[in-house]
């Protein structure tokens, strides 16, 4: 479309189409996923058996069949996928968000989700070559790059980075800190074994040594940010190992390295351990902890996502107070159209375009197809309604302003925050 046409004020009726065009055209940055570049080998999950055994679907399986979790975990991956397929897709209609996602992925590749088994889908995915498949998936999902989650203390992942990973422009690294900040007692010895003088109670010179560890790993990974998920009971300041390492090691290291810290708050870890990865829940957090962090570290930048629906309004209010905080995404249990719509409306009303509406949190490559399709479908009417109200109130709106806002929301807010490009 010529620039002159894009500068013409739109009528209320034209706005809907213009928003749809721009939301389809702007390539998004997926700022938090659990996907991995091909250089990280089998850590990167893809294909039908991984899609069907996604932990969101495992949680749903146990509500609709009588196989107990311990029996399920004794099955191999294919058997688990077959059971989930039979239970959630053949014996039941896949109406939940996560099951409908599998349907959308299959149909994006011309595969039927009415099939009685996974034979045809398995044949299709087995015929794909990963590297080209990734490029195709990026295109299909309208995403220019994925941001990974990289844990230096993961026994499978850490050694790969230590041996050296080839840069892949389609993937950015993130230094994930959960093992250090949430499970110190299980992991401090692994850090000590790498030559850092850390102690079991994180006393003595431990914070300085963790700071050195983070510098070394930042050099290795070039992370766009560091990240940690935190429980609903998270407090700050706090004399615990987590509180001390946050204040004396992690946040100072982020400042030295000029990288933001992502705080994902509100998980109730393992409320049902029998479900393994699907066993975590949610709780309302005390966001005064976040307030204190933003006040104490004004020159650090924080990306923040909170898991509880009840915390969303407070988060918007805090974002109005603290320019060092960037709210992002509708995380995990919030990534459902009804809640995404509600949260995004509120964020636009309170923050304009100064936030990042969504990330995929994909664990399996092809999930980005449905997750980003759903985001676009849910958010196009929200944005259109916003511009229509603006026109009704007397402001001219052009396709150029819509494009600028969509680009800001889904690309440049993040690029600026992390200093990309
Ligand atoms: O959404 C998820 O897959 C969760 O299990 C978590 O991975 C969460 O997103 C996280 O990053 O901790
Ligand atoms: Zn995640």
XYZ file of C-alpha atoms and ligand atoms in Angstrom, residues 32 34 54-56 149 176 178 229 264 267 277 280 331-332 359 361 363, ligand 1:
30
model
C 9.733 -15.836 26.117
C 11.177 -22.758 25.875
C 2.507 -30.884 26.125
C 2.045 -30.562 29.877
C -1.026 -28.365 29.420
C 15.191 -19.991 28.183
C 17.616 -18.436 33.546
C 15.643 -20.633 38.860
C 10.150 -17.502 38.011
C 7.751 -13.981 36.575
C 3.720 -19.851 40.749
C 5.625 -30.444 34.959
C 2.308 -26.321 39.359
C 1.462 -16.023 31.135
C 0.561 -19.745 31.241
C 4.738 -14.073 24.443
C 5.796 -19.683 26.173
C 7.734 -25.599 24.558
O 4.069 -22.223 30.737
C 4.843 -23.133 31.036
O 5.211 -23.973 30.224
C 5.322 -23.254 32.451
O 5.572 -24.570 32.720
C 6.606 -22.562 32.796
O 7.622 -23.018 31.947
C 6.727 -21.118 32.799
O 6.353 -20.552 31.602
C 8.145 -20.710 33.149
O 8.866 -20.185 32.288
O 8.523 -20.932 34.288
